[in-house]
C-alpha atoms as one frame of an Amber mdcrd trajectory, in Angstrom:
protein
   0.013  -0.033  -0.059   2.843   2.376   0.907   4.543   1.641  -2.493   1.330
   2.492  -4.279   1.019   5.840  -2.430   4.665   6.631  -3.308   4.006   5.947
  -7.023   0.976   8.181  -7.104   2.954  11.069  -5.406   5.719  10.830  -7.947
   3.140  10.720 -10.702   1.519  13.958  -9.652   4.958  15.655  -9.215   6.008
  14.803 -12.805   2.720  15.516 -14.553   0.516  18.713 -14.533  -2.467  16.373
 -13.749  -2.972  17.813 -10.300  -3.319  21.359 -11.641  -5.884  20.405 -14.352
  -7.831  18.210 -11.824  -8.102  21.114  -9.321  -9.102  23.495 -12.147 -11.848
  21.170 -13.307 -13.221  20.766  -9.810 -13.204  24.592  -9.317 -15.131  25.133
 -12.513 -17.660  22.378 -11.718 -18.196  23.864  -8.232 -18.770  27.305  -9.744
 -21.245  25.985 -12.210 -23.268  24.311  -9.490 -23.418  27.506  -7.462 -24.582
  29.531 -10.519 -27.328  26.935 -11.378 -28.488  26.821  -7.821 -28.751  30.622
  -7.583 -30.721  30.636 -10.841 -33.286  28.020  -9.938 -33.600  28.057  -6.190
 -33.983  31.767  -5.681 -37.542  33.254  -5.347 -38.207  36.878  -6.446 -39.498
  39.318  -4.016 -41.449  42.311  -4.931 -41.429  45.541  -3.073 -44.667  46.739
  -1.730 -45.889  50.219  -1.082 -43.333  52.277   0.775 -44.072  53.252   4.358
 -46.247  56.244   4.705 -47.771  57.885   7.792 -51.390  57.527   8.738 -52.578
  55.873   5.537 -56.111  54.674   5.370 -58.176  57.486   6.968 -61.733  57.546
   5.811 -64.804  59.471   6.903 -66.719  58.153   9.897 -64.074  55.607  11.053
 -63.607  56.286  14.776 -60.621  54.015  15.269 -58.434  55.297  12.406 -57.105
  58.327  14.311 -56.149  56.276  17.286 -54.554  53.133  15.865 -51.961  55.152
  13.832 -51.977  52.520  11.158 -49.121  52.350   8.671 -47.817  50.101   5.976
 -44.455  49.575   4.202 -43.578  46.101   3.950 -42.120  43.709   1.421 -44.731
  41.562  -0.295 -43.713  38.376  -1.819 -45.572  35.806  -3.772 -47.364  33.617
  -1.252 -49.024  30.259  -1.010 -51.975  29.418   1.238 -51.857  27.373   4.199
 -54.037  23.467   3.513 -52.362  11.586   6.117 -55.576  10.037   6.092 -58.650
  10.439   8.072 -61.492   7.907   8.234 -65.158   8.024   7.544 -67.757   6.767
  10.117 -68.145   3.225  10.961 -71.028   1.596  12.854 -70.650   3.138  16.335
 -69.899   1.254  19.511 -71.047   2.823  22.806 -68.532   1.003  24.931 -65.941
   3.026  26.749 -62.319   2.263  25.935 -60.211   1.347  28.903 -57.353   3.568
  30.026 -54.803   0.831  29.448 -55.607   0.801  25.736 -54.936   4.561  25.611
 -51.561   4.222  27.297 -50.617   1.599  24.738 -51.461   4.086  21.969 -54.596
   2.442  20.742 -57.409   4.836  21.361 -60.155   3.284  19.158 -61.494  -0.158
  18.277 -58.791  -2.457  17.127 -61.323  -4.372  15.151 -61.924  -1.422  12.820
 -60.224  -2.040   9.577 -60.376   1.684   8.864 -58.221   2.445  11.984 -55.836
  -0.374  11.115 -55.264   1.163   7.690 -54.346   4.605   9.176 -51.155   5.739
   7.598 -50.793   9.309   8.799 -52.393  12.420  10.059 -53.312  15.837   8.675
 -53.952  18.959  10.528 -55.642  22.175   9.443 -56.011  25.552  10.942 -59.669
  26.281  11.811 -59.997  22.555  12.464 -62.259  22.999  15.542 -64.738  25.511
  16.990 -65.572  25.569  20.731 -69.359  25.260  21.303 -69.706  25.140  25.018
 -69.637  23.422  28.353 -71.987  20.289  28.710 -73.141  18.007  31.535 -71.580
  14.538  31.421 -71.884  11.396  33.617 -71.015   7.770  33.547 -74.614   6.534
  33.181 -75.464   8.628  30.089 -72.440   9.778  28.073 -72.635  13.085  26.308
 -70.452  11.807  23.469 -70.862   8.149  22.825 -67.850   7.443  20.530 -64.479
   6.201  21.520 -62.557   7.753  24.514 -58.966   7.849  25.841 -57.104   9.323
  28.750 -53.754  10.760  29.476 -53.268  12.087  32.968 -49.873  13.576  32.150
 -49.875  15.123  28.715 -53.487  15.727  27.592 -54.026  18.830  25.434 -56.949
  20.280  23.559 -55.150  19.765  20.182 -54.294  16.166  20.996 -58.008  15.309
  21.741 -59.188  17.149  18.589 -56.613  15.310  16.358 -57.541  11.848  17.649
 -61.333  12.402  17.236 -60.884  14.004  13.805 -58.627  11.099  12.603 -61.501
   8.741  13.548 -64.126  10.587  11.633 -66.089  12.033  14.570 -67.910  15.410
  14.459 -67.326  16.413  18.112 -64.430  16.225  20.584 -64.898  16.707  24.330
 -62.457  17.052  27.241 -63.277  16.257  30.935 -61.448  16.209  34.250 -58.305
  17.750  32.522 -57.180  14.450  31.146 -60.116  12.565  29.486 -61.002  12.846
  25.739 -64.373  11.742  24.350 -65.458  11.641  20.682 -68.890  11.408  19.186
 -71.195  12.268  16.228 -73.887  13.737  18.322 -74.278  15.698  21.604 -76.710
  14.049  23.956 -76.854  16.300  27.000 -77.692  19.836  28.193 -75.502  22.886
  28.575 -73.698  23.662  31.818 -72.218  26.917  33.168 -68.986  27.959  31.548
 -67.372  28.413  34.981 -67.794  24.578  35.588 -65.418  23.749  32.837 -62.402
  25.295  34.506 -59.948  22.468  35.031 -56.536  23.026  33.472 -55.370  20.388
  30.964 -52.698  18.111  32.312 -50.322  18.818  29.457 -51.269  22.398  28.741
 -51.792  24.277  32.026 -52.666  27.509  30.192 -55.815  26.036  28.702 -58.897
  24.299  30.125 -60.091  20.790  29.605 -63.627  20.544  31.082 -64.376  19.841
  34.747 -65.852  17.287  37.126 -68.633  15.554  35.091 -68.475  18.512  32.619
 -67.270  18.317  28.985 -65.620  21.177  27.094 -66.940  20.275  23.560 -65.529
  21.314  20.188 -67.125  21.033  16.765 -64.522  19.440  14.439 -64.582  21.629
  11.217 -62.671  18.984   9.368 -65.725  16.727   9.517 -68.040  19.661   8.738
 -66.045  20.373   5.591 -66.382  16.744   4.447 -62.614  16.168   4.728 -62.770
  12.890   6.569 -61.312   9.929   4.749 -61.789   6.215   4.519 -58.635   4.746
   3.094 -58.145   6.561  -0.190 -61.687   7.886  -0.351 -63.047  11.036   1.242
 -66.207  10.811   3.235 -68.885  13.330   2.015 -71.810  12.527   4.300 -75.247
  11.041   4.589 -77.831  12.135   1.954 -81.388  11.437   1.040 -81.835   9.264
  -2.100 -82.368  11.540  -5.136 -85.801  11.381  -6.830 -84.455   9.814 -10.028
 -81.414   7.855  -8.757 -80.932   6.128 -12.124 -80.164   9.460 -13.753 -78.457
  11.179 -10.869 -76.174   8.089 -10.269 -76.188   6.213 -13.585 -74.115   3.159
 -12.660 -75.176   0.668  -9.899 -74.299  -2.792  -8.674 -75.993  -5.186  -6.182
 -73.424  -6.341  -3.584 -74.669  -9.007  -1.171 -71.328  -8.806   0.797 -71.307
  -5.020   0.763 -68.552  -2.976   2.422 -67.209   0.581   1.947 -64.079  -0.750
   0.280 -66.046  -2.832  -2.281 -68.303  -0.022  -3.392 -65.415   2.544  -3.570
 -63.283   0.091  -5.530 -66.218  -0.606  -7.909 -66.807   3.091  -8.675 -63.132
   3.765  -8.980 -62.865   1.000 -11.593 -65.841   2.516 -13.469 -64.078   5.940
 -13.264 -66.640   7.850 -11.218 -65.758  10.359  -8.552 -68.696   9.481  -6.300
 -69.530   6.244  -4.599 -72.911   6.022  -2.789 -73.775   3.069  -0.570 -77.487
   2.151  -0.173 -77.646  -0.975   1.834 -76.579  -3.745  -0.483 -76.579  -1.516
  -3.643 -73.638   0.492  -4.751 -74.277   3.597  -6.916 -71.676   5.654  -8.842
 -71.892   9.025 -10.500 -70.965  12.822 -10.539 -72.252  15.595  -8.316 -74.822
  17.376 -10.369 -77.875  19.593  -9.904 -79.834  16.338  -9.362 -77.488  15.335
  -6.540 -75.657  18.350  -5.261 -74.425  16.967  -1.867 -75.489  20.317  -0.240
 -78.279  19.015   1.942 -76.641  16.601   4.474 -78.775  14.429   6.749 -78.007
  13.164  10.214 -75.490  10.334   9.936 -77.610   8.165  12.232 -80.071   7.728
   9.322 -77.243   5.939   7.390 -76.013   3.988  10.397 -76.972   0.445   9.007
 -74.315  -2.200   9.321 -72.636  -3.409   6.153 -73.336  -6.963   5.167 -69.675
  -7.624   4.584 -68.093  -5.548   7.438 -69.616  -5.529  10.867 -68.061  -2.280
  12.074 -68.900  -0.128   9.033 -72.120   1.742   8.018 -73.501   1.166   4.520
 -76.535   3.415   4.356 -80.005   2.390   3.509 -82.324   2.272   0.481 -83.547
   5.826   1.409 -80.368   7.428   2.788 -77.197   7.057   0.907 -73.654   7.146
   2.494 -71.489   8.944   0.029 -67.682   8.831  -0.481 -65.490  10.589  -3.029
 -63.140   8.277  -4.805 -59.709   9.130  -6.125 -61.078   9.454  -9.659 -60.633
  13.005 -10.799 -63.687  14.852 -11.941 -62.504  16.290 -15.258 -65.531  18.399
 -15.962 -63.780  21.459 -14.466 -60.097  20.686 -15.138 -59.659  22.370 -18.602
 -58.114  25.842 -18.443 -56.908  28.317 -21.047 -56.141  31.971 -21.588 -58.942
  34.374 -22.529 -59.750  34.165 -26.253 -60.022  37.982 -26.480 -58.489  40.835
 -24.620 -60.198  41.351 -21.180 -62.486  44.462 -21.010 -61.596  45.077 -17.404
 -58.694  44.395 -14.993 -60.044  42.608 -11.921 -57.773  42.313  -8.913 -57.811
  39.343  -6.573 -56.427  41.328  -3.564 -55.503  39.949  -0.101 -53.163  40.364
   2.753 -50.296  37.777   2.548 -51.389  34.491   4.182 -55.075  35.087   3.490
 -55.488  32.269   0.931 -54.963  34.109  -2.380 -53.374  31.192  -4.113 -56.177
  28.774  -3.096 -58.728  31.356  -4.347 -56.917  31.474  -7.713 -57.159  27.738
  -7.987 -60.893  27.851  -7.322 -61.472  30.624  -9.812 -59.502  28.809 -12.525
 -61.583  25.688 -12.126 -64.793  27.568 -11.906 -64.204  29.725 -15.040 -61.936
  27.630 -17.110 -59.499  30.523 -17.584 -56.039  31.176 -16.111 -55.455  33.895
 -13.423 -52.518  36.203 -13.545 -50.278  37.867 -10.928 -48.837  41.271 -10.184
 -45.626  39.403  -9.427 -43.917  36.333 -10.810 -43.483  33.094  -8.859 -41.716
  30.286 -10.756 -42.906  27.701  -8.376 -46.501  28.584  -8.796 -45.960  28.421
 -12.570 -44.663  24.988 -12.269 -47.666  24.070 -10.188 -49.963  24.810 -13.089
 -50.656  28.571 -12.814 -49.690  29.275 -16.403 -50.878  32.954 -16.207 -47.982
  33.592 -13.731 -45.558  34.417 -16.581 -47.944  36.895 -18.324 -47.672  40.579
 -17.605 -50.475  41.550 -15.303 -51.734  43.957 -17.920 -51.744  41.448 -20.781
 -55.496  41.143 -20.620 -55.203  37.331 -21.203 -56.130  36.314 -17.604 -59.425
  36.444 -15.775 -58.109  38.220 -12.693 -54.738  39.352 -11.135 -53.329  38.278
  -7.770 -51.924  41.202  -5.744 -50.988  42.098  -2.215 -50.477  45.825  -2.978
 -52.384  48.350  -0.988 -51.263  51.761  -2.278 -53.720  54.247  -3.945 -51.917
  54.208  -7.253 -51.837  50.383  -7.429 -55.428  50.047  -6.360 -56.636  52.574
  -8.967 -54.996  50.635 -11.620 -57.719  48.048 -11.470 -61.364  48.374 -12.652
 -62.713  46.000 -10.013 -61.532  43.737  -7.241 -62.344  40.648  -5.172 -61.062
  41.506  -1.704 -60.277  38.356   0.226 -60.037  38.931   4.063 -58.957  36.372
   6.643 -58.790  36.229  10.394 -55.632  38.145  11.228 -54.535  35.639  13.916
 -54.519  32.861  11.303 -53.256  34.990   8.411 -50.222  36.284  10.421 -49.232
  32.696  11.466 -49.611  31.450   7.892 -47.403  34.226   6.428 -44.838  33.791
   9.201 -44.607  30.061   8.366 -44.123  30.972   4.794 -41.539  33.639   5.525
 -39.386  31.400   7.666 -40.240  28.004   6.346 -41.007  28.440   2.619 -44.004
  27.769   0.627 -44.665  24.317   2.076 -42.595  24.427   5.235 -42.971  25.716
   8.682 -41.126  28.191  10.847 -38.960  26.644  13.492 -39.707  26.855  17.165
 -36.622  29.084  17.541 -38.341  31.650  15.277 -41.490  31.499  17.295 -39.712
  31.893  20.600 -37.098  34.328  19.376 -37.296  37.991  18.382 -38.560  37.304
  14.887 -42.144  36.628  15.851 -42.775  39.815  18.020 -41.092  41.935  15.285
 -43.209  40.291  12.642 -46.501  40.932  14.468 -45.543  44.542  15.274 -44.808
  45.221  11.519 -47.480  43.042   9.742 -50.531  43.518  12.039 -51.106  47.113
  11.054 -50.631  46.163   7.424 -53.521  43.596   7.712 -55.873  46.572   8.700
 -54.580  49.129   6.141 -54.656  46.635   3.354 -58.471  46.240   3.697 -59.134
  49.941   4.490 -57.155  51.121   1.422 -59.035  48.733  -0.985 -62.386  49.892
   0.533 -61.368  53.545   0.120 -59.765  53.502  -3.322 -61.211  50.406  -4.986
 -63.714  51.244  -7.835 -65.875  48.091  -7.551 -64.959  45.885  -4.588 -66.545
  42.454  -3.747 -65.550  41.489  -0.127 -65.176  37.706   0.490 -64.167  36.337
   3.876 -61.794  33.333   3.685 -63.882  31.623   6.435 -67.108  31.967   4.429
 -65.354  30.646   1.314 -64.285  27.437   3.219 -67.723  27.060   4.825 -69.958
  27.759   1.763 -67.738  27.401  -1.238 -70.494  27.001  -3.798 -72.289  30.273
  -2.888 -69.171  32.380  -2.391 -67.567  31.190  -5.619 -70.804  31.996  -7.472
 -70.456  35.609  -6.214 -66.760  35.788  -7.240 -67.509  34.385 -10.745 -70.314
  36.796 -11.089 -68.034  39.834 -10.566 -65.673  38.385 -13.280 -68.478  38.610
 -15.814 -68.606  34.856 -16.413 -71.942  32.882 -16.468 -71.460  30.289 -13.682
 -72.224  26.715 -14.758 -73.616  24.921 -11.621 -72.352  21.559 -12.685 -68.796
  23.056 -13.003 -69.071  24.613  -9.572 -70.174  21.330  -8.091 -67.099  19.762
  -9.815 -64.852  22.426  -8.115 -66.224  21.430  -4.686 -64.705  17.952  -5.161
 -61.356  19.350  -6.426 -61.089  22.284  -4.089 -57.713  21.544  -2.499 -55.571
  21.176  -5.691 -52.009  19.947  -5.723 -50.390  22.997  -4.181 -52.084  23.133
  -0.801 -50.132  23.133   2.491 -50.627  20.186   4.804 -51.971  22.737   7.239
 -50.480  25.019   9.951 -48.338  23.140  12.295 -50.149  23.305  15.537 -48.134
  24.749  18.321 -48.567  23.459  21.862 -48.794  27.077  23.124 -50.333  30.320
  22.129 -47.766  32.462  20.216 -49.842  35.672  20.813 -49.145  37.600  23.977
 -51.858  39.704  25.730 -50.348  42.863  24.355 -50.428  41.366  20.810 -53.992
  40.404  21.225 -54.988  43.851  22.423 -53.388  45.487  19.476 -54.864  43.058
  16.918 -58.364  43.376  18.460 -58.134  47.105  17.879 -57.360  46.565  14.174
 -60.147  44.068  13.944 -62.565  46.640  15.274 -61.372  49.198  12.856 -61.895
  46.850   9.827 -65.291  45.805  11.287 -66.385  49.465  11.414 -65.221  50.215
   7.856 -67.082  47.206   6.505 -70.375  48.229   8.240 -70.093  51.728   6.941
 -70.130  50.214   3.469 -73.390  48.499   4.401 -71.486  45.117   4.377 -71.514
  42.498   7.025 -68.750  42.983   9.497 -65.966  40.550  10.290 -67.054  37.038
  11.466 -67.426  36.629  15.175 -64.477  34.118  15.360 -62.076  36.967  14.506
 -62.308  37.966  18.193 -60.518  35.525  20.444 -62.516  33.744  23.235
């Protein structure tokens, strides 16, 4: 070995090989650095420069007090957005604590639970609805339950119930979590639900024989999953089922899997179980999936799976398969130059990119952008490369809030989101990228307080400026769009001058997430907002609420104010 090393050393001394080798390595490294800077960099666009007291308007009592200002960098943003399970035939038995400690919080016999491969979280995943009486003889929530007398938190309870497809999550005695589809008890005084959570002393987890109950918005939004299928709910059988759901098959050994697999093979996006009959079809005006029934009406055991529900002849249990509904997937540029420039305006983190996705599916035309984001172009937003004045796109994404920029547009859809959620979404984007999350060091360090101090005023001035200088402004709340997508999207498409096709809008409801959506805000085990921050943000919320009402519009949603 030593002789070999000596020979190599003599070789490099005699020949200029070493010089050329090092030169080649140097050039290769330089090329890699150049390519990385060209492809990995994301352009940022300078927003309106800081100006004093922007946004004053007549009759706004808060504007002189809040001293609102703006002047921040606006960059192209992406909205914030693993399996969950649909309902099975419910068991009322209480799960023992030993099962919970072992990590099995539900029925081990449930095939849906055994197939679980991950979890998915969303912001706005739960809404607190009150304190309720509970006792061992008559449980308020009669689904599964589990306990953790050391580390129980509100988020943990909500996650476990949501993963199992339940509508409600309740916490009791600071450490007990109960899930259910229906509340079967009366209200109690809020002061009785005052026990601190064992793993989260700053929050409360019910009381003695008292449940703090949350409505799981994931279930309300039809986002529960069974394997690869998304649970849509229980619905009354349509009048002409053979037209509404054109393909059917009798299955004596019926199960959810069998019906879903059958409709997937037939290439239909909807799978509807009616006892021992499986129906397949599309959401149409004959079967809109808008009038959900109580799931108890569909709670008939499957013939081929004891712990699953398969609906009845009158009430269908509906799942969405993995088959893509292509009725709304075609998109193109406008065939003629647009007669008006319409802005899709929002504060960063308010769901602008998600709204663009919905508009493109609903209209069939590409949306444009005031900026350029190569990553969004690669995700399918082909209007991203067009100049915003090209006239080839149906509307233009923008975060600008200056008078000159606003008056450049003939009309605008103004998207507003709860500032507490919007600020966290933008902070994650700023420090974690489009699909990442800010590290805990950023939340706990100086970055988060500085970010809130700078961006919270901008959230208010952005809305105030568009209301003041916008020529024709349609206000859409992000929360309303999530809750009632069909109606809100109809309003948005109407402003764009496009005749809304109902079947196309129904198709959008089934494709609403797209392939760019975040997996959801990473839930922190603590509240990042200090009392001082909340006091400041509440003042801005009141300012925006007043401005909206002076325009004869509905004010901000109630959940903008923290409990």
